[in-house]
Short mmCIF file of C-alpha atoms in Angstrom, two decimals:
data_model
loop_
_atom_site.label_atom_id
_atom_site.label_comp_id
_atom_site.label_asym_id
_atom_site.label_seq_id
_atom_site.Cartn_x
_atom_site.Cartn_y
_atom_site.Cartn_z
CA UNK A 1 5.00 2.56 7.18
CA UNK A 2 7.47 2.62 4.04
CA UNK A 3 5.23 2.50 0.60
CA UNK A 4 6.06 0.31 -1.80
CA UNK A 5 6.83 3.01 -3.82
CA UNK A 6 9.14 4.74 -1.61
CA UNK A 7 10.93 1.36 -1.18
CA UNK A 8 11.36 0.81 -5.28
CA UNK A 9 12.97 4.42 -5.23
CA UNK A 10 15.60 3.64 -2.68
CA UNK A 11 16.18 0.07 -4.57
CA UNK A 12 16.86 2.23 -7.49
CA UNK A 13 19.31 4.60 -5.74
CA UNK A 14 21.08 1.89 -4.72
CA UNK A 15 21.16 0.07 -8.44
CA UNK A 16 22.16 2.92 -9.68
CA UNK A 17 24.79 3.78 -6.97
CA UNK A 18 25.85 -0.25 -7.88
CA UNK A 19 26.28 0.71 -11.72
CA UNK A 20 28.49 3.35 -10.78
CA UNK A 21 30.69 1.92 -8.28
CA UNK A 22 30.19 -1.72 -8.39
CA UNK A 23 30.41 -4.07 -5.32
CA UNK A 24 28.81 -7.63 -4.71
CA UNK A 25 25.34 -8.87 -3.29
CA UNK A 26 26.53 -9.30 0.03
CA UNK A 27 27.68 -5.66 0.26
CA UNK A 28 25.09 -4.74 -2.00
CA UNK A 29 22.14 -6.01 0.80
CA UNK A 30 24.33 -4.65 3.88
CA UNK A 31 23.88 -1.00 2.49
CA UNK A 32 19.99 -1.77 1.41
CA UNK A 33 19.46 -2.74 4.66
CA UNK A 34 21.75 0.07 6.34
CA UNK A 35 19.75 3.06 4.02
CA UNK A 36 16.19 1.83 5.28
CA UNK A 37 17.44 1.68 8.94
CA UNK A 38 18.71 5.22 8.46
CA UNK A 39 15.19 6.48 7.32
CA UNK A 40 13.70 5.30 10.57
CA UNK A 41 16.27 7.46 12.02
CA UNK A 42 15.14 9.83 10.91
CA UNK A 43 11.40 9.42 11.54
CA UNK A 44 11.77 8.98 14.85
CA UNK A 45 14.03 12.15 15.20
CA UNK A 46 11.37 13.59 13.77
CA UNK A 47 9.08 13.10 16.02
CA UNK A 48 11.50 13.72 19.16
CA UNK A 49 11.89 17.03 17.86
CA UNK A 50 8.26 18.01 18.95
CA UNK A 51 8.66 16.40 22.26
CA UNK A 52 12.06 18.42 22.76
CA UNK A 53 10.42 21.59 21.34
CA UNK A 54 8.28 21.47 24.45
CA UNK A 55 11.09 20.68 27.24
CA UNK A 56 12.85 23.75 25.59
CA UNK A 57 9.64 25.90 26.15
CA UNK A 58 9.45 24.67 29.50
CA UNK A 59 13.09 25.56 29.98
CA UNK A 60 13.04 28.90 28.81
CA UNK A 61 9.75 29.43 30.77
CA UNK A 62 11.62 28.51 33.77
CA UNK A 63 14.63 31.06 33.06
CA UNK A 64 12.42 34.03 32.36
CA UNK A 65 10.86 33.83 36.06
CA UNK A 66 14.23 34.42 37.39
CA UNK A 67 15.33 37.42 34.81
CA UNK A 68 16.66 40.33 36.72
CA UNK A 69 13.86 42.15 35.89
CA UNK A 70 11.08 39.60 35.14
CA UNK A 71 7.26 41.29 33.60
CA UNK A 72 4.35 40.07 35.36
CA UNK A 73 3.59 37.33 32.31
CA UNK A 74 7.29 36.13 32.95
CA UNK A 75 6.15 35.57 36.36
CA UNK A 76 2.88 34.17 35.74
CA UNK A 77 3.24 32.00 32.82
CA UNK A 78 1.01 30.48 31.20
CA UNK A 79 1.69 26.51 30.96
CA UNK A 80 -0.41 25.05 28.24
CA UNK A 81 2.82 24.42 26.17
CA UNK A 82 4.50 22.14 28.53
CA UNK A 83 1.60 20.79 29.83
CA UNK A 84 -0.16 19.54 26.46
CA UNK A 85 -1.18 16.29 27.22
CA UNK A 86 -1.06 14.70 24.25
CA UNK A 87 3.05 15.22 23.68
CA UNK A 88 3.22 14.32 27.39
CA UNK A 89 1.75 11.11 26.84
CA UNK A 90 4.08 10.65 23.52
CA UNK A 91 6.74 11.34 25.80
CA UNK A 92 5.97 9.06 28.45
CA UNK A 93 5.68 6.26 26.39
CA UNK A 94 7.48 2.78 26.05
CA UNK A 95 7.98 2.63 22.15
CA UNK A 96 8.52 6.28 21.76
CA UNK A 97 11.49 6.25 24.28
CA UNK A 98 12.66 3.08 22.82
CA UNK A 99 12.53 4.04 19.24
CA UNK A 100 15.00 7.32 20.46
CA UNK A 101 17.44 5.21 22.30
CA UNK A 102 17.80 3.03 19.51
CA UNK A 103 18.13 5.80 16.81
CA UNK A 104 20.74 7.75 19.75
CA UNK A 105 18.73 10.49 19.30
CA UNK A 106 20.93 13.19 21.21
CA UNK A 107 19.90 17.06 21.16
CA UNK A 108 22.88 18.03 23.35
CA UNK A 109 25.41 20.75 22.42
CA UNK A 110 25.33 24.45 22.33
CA UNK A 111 23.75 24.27 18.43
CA UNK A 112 21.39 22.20 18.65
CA UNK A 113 19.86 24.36 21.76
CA UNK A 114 20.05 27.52 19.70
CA UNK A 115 17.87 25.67 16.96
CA UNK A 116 15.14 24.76 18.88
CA UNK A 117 15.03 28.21 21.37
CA UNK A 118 15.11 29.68 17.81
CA UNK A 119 11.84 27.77 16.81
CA UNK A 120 10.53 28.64 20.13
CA UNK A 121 10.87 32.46 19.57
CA UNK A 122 9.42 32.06 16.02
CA UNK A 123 6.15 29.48 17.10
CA UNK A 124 4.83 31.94 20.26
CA UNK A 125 4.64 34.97 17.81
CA UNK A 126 2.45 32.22 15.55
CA UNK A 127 -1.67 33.02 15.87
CA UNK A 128 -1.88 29.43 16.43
CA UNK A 129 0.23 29.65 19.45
CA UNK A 130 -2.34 32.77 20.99
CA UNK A 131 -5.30 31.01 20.02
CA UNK A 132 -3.89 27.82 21.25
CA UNK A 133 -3.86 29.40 25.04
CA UNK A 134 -7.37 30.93 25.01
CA UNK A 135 -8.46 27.48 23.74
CA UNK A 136 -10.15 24.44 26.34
CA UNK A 137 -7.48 21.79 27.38
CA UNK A 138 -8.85 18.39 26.20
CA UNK A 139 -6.80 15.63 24.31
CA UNK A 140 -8.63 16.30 20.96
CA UNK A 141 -7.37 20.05 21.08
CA UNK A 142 -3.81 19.28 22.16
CA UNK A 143 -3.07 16.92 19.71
CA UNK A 144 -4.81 19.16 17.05
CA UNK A 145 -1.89 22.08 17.73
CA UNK A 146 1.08 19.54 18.10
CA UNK A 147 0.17 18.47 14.56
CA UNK A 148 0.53 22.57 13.73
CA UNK A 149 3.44 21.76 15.44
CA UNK A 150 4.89 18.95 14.25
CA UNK A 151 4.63 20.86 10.65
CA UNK A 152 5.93 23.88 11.90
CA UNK A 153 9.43 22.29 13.08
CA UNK A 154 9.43 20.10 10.01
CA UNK A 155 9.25 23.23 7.83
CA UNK A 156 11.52 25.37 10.11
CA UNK A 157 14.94 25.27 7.77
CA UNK A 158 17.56 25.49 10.60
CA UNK A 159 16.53 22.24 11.79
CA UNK A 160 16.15 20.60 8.29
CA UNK A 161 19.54 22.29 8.03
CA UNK A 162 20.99 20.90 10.95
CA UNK A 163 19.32 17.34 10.29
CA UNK A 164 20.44 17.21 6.75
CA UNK A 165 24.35 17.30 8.25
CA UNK A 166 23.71 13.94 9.51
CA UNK A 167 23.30 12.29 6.92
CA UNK A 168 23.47 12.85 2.83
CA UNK A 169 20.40 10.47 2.81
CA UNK A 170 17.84 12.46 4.76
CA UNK A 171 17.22 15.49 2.34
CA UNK A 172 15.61 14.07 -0.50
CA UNK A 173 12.94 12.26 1.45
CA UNK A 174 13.22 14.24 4.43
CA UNK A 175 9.06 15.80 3.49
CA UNK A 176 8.00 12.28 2.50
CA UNK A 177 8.95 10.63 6.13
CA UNK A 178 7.44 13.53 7.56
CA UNK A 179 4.14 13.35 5.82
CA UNK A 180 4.34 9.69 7.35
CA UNK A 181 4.80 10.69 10.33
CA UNK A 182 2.05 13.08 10.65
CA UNK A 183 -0.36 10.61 9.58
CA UNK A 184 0.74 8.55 12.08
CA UNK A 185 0.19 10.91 15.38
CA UNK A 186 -3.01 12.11 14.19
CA UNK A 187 -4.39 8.51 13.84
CA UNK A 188 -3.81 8.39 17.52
CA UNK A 189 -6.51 8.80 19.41
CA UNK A 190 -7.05 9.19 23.36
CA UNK A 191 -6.19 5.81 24.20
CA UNK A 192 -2.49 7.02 24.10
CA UNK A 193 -0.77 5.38 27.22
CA UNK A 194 2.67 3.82 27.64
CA UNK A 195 2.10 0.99 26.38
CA UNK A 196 0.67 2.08 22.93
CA UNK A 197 2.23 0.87 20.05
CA UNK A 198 3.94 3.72 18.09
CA UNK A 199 5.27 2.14 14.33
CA UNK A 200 8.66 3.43 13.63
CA UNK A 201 9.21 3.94 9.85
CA UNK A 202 10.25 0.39 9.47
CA UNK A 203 8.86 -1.97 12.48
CA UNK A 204 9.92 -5.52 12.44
CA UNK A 205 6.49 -6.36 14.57
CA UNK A 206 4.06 -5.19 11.54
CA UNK A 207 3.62 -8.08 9.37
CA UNK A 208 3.18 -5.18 6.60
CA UNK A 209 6.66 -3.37 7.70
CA UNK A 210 7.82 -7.00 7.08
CA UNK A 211 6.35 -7.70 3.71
CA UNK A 212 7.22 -4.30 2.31
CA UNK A 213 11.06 -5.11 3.37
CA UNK A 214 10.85 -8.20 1.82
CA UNK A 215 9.57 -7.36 -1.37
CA UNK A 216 12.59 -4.40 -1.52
CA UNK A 217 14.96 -6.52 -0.59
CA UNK A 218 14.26 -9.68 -3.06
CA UNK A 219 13.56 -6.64 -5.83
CA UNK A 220 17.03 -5.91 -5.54
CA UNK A 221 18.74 -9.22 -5.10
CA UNK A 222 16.38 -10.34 -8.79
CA UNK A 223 17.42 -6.85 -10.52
CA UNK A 224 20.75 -7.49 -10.18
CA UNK A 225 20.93 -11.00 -12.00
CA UNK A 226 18.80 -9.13 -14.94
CA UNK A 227 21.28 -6.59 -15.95
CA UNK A 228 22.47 -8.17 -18.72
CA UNK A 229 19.10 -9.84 -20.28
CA UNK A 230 17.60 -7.42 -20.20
CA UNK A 231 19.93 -4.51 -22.29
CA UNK A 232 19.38 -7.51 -24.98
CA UNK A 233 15.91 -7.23 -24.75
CA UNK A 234 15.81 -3.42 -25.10
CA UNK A 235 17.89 -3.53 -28.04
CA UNK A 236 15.87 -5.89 -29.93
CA UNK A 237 12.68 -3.98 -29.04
CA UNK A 238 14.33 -0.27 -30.38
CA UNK A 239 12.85 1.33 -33.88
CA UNK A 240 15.88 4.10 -35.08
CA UNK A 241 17.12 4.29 -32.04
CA UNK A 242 20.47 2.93 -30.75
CA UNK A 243 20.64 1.91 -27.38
CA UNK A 244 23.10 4.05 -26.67
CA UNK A 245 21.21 7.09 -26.77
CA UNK A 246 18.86 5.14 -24.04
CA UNK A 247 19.09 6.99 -21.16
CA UNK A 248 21.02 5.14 -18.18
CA UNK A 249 18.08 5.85 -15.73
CA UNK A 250 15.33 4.32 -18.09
CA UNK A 251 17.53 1.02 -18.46
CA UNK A 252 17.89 0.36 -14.69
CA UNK A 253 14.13 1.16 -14.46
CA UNK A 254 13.44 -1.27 -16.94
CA UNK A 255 15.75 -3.86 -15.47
CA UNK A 256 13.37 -3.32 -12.12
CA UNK A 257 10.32 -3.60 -13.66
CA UNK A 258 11.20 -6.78 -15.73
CA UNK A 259 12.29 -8.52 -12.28
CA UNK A 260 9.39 -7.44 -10.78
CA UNK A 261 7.00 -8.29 -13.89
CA UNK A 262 8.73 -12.33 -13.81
CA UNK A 263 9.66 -13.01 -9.97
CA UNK A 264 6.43 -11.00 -8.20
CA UNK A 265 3.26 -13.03 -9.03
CA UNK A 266 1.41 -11.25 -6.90
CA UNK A 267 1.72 -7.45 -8.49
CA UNK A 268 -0.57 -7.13 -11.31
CA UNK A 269 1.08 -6.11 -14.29
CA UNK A 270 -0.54 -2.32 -14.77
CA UNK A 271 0.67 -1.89 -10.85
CA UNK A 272 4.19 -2.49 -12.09
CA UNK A 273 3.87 -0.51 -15.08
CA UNK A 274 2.57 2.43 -13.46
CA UNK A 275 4.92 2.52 -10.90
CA UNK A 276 8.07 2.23 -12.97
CA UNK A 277 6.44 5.47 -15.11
CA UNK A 278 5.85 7.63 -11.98
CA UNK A 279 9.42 6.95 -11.05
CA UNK A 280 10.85 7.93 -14.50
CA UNK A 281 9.05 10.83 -13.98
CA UNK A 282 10.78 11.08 -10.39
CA UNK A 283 14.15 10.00 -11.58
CA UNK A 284 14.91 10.32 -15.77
CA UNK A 285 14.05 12.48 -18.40
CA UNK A 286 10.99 14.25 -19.17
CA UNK A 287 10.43 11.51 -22.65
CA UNK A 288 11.14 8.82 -20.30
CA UNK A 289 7.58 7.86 -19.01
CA UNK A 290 6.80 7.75 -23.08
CA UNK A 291 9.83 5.45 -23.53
CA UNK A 292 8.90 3.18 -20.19
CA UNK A 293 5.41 2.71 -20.86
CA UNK A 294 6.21 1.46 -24.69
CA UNK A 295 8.82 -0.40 -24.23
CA UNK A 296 7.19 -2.33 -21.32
CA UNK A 297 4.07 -3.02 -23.55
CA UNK A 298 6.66 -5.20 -25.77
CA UNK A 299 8.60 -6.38 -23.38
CA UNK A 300 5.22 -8.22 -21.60
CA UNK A 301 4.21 -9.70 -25.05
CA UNK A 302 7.20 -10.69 -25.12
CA UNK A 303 8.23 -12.14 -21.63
CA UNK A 304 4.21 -13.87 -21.65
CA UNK A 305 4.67 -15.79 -25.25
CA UNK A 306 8.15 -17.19 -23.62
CA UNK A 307 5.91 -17.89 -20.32
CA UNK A 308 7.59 -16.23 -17.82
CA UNK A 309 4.74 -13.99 -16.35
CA UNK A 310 2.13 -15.92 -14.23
CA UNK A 311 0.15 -13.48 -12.55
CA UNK A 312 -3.23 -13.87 -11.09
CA UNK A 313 -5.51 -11.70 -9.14
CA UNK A 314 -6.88 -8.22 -10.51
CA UNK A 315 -5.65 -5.23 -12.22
CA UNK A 316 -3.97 -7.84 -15.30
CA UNK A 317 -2.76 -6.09 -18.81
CA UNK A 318 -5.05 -7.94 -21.10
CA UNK A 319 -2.46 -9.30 -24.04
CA UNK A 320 -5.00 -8.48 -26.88
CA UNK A 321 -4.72 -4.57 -26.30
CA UNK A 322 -1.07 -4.74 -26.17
CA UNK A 323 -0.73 -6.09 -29.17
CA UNK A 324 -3.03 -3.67 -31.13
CA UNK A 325 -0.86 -1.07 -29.25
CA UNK A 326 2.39 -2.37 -30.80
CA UNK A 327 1.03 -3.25 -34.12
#
């Protein structure tokens, strides 16, 4: 479930983490491979927060029955919470309670509780929640409010607060593995049993999940040897300006995109272009996408005359407009 995109930007991270504080390949692909098994930590705490949401509305349920002084609603409660049947079947499922053991998803401890009776509090004052009990039970309409939800707790900042101590990673993607995530429950559909395959963020038994990783990985490993060739190739492409006014970020981006432009046949060119300019935009200056996008014009005349770019397939640069463009 990991874009392409998503995977260059944490290839990146780590480049740049590598220029800073340098260490070899072996260590280098050790941590790549740590930092994506980290994010599917997190997406599939993610998604055991909704399912623990509801045993703490059960639980709290439960304990206002037996309140000193309990109202007649405390008494008579109404259910629908607990009893949604689509998180019930999420909960009750093989892959789901897998993915948590594997990620040691743990909400115990007096903090943790106080989060999530926190959220309750907040959610049942909610005119989702109040229209969600006068509403028909049927899968279609349970699964419609755990998506409310799921957005809810992903949005609710103690537990982004809480889930952000865990790891230094998790913030800055944190809304990106959640958007993932919520694509992913509402493509379920009422076939949801136990033995329904639910994709963690990176699942070794989608031949996609495997690709993508691949890709990432070997992007890496190739960006590393360029380093060097390709600071040579910037500086022979610069008009008054010294390369040392180049912005760090813009020469690790182009050291990516040239390993990706010679060692990835299958990309079309304008894919790798494009992508290396939305992540300037993401990750350098505000001139950067302007410096990217020119300098990788030259630098594909350059690297096709020496032929070292054989791509086929759709979505090629055609040479003759990039060399009008740098005339």
């Amino acid at each position: 479930m990991l874009s392409r995109h998503f995977l260059r930007s944490k290839v990146l991270q780590l480049v740049y983490s590598i220029h800073i504080d340098p260490v070899d390949v072996v260590v280098a692909e050790k941590n790549f491979k740590h930092n994506i098994e980290r994010f599917s930590d997190l997406g599939n705490i993610q998604i055991a927060a909704l399912v623990h949401f509801v045993e703490v509305s059960a639980a709290v349920i439960d304990e206002a029955q037996h309140k000193y002084l309990p109202t007649e609603a405390d008494l008579n409660p109404n259910r629908r919470l607990p009893n949604n049947i689509f998180i019930q079947r999420l909960a009750d499922n093989y892959d789901y309670r897998h993915h948590c053991k594997d990620s040691n998803v743990n909400w115990g401890g007096v903090e943790w509780d106080e989060v999530f009776r926190q959220a309750y509090a907040g959610f049942v004052k909610s005119p989702d929640y109040v229209q969600y009990l006068n509403s028909e039970q049927d899968f279609a309409t349970d699964q419609q409010f755990a998506l409310k939800l799921f957005k809810y707790l992903m949005n609710f900042e103690p537990l982004r607060d809480r889930l952000y101590g865990e790891s230094l990673m998790w913030e800055d993607d944190f809304d990106q593995i959640a958007q993932y995530n919520f694509m992913m429950l509402k493509a379920l559909d009422q076939s949801l049993n136990e033995a329904t395959l639910i994709p963690a963020m990176h699942d070794d038994r989608i031949e996609k999940d495997v690709e993508a990783y691949r890709f990432a990985h070997d992007l890496l490993l190739v960006t590393l040897r360029h380093s060097d060739e390709v600071e040579a190739m910037i500086r022979k492409h610069l008009r008054g300006w010294e390369f040392e006014r180049v912005a760090g970020m813009d020469v690790l981006l182009l050291n990516m995109a040239v390993a990706e432009l010679t060692e990835f046949p299958s990309i079309p060119e304008r894919v790798t272009v494009d992508e290396y300019i939305e992540l300037s935009k993401e990750f350098s200056t505000e001139r950067s996408k302007l410096f990217i996008n020119g300098i990788l014009d030259k630098f594909i005349i350059e690297l096709r005359s020496a032929g070292r770019i054989n791509k086929s397939g759709r979505g090629l640069i055609d040479p003759t407009m990039l060399e009008e463009d740098s005339e």
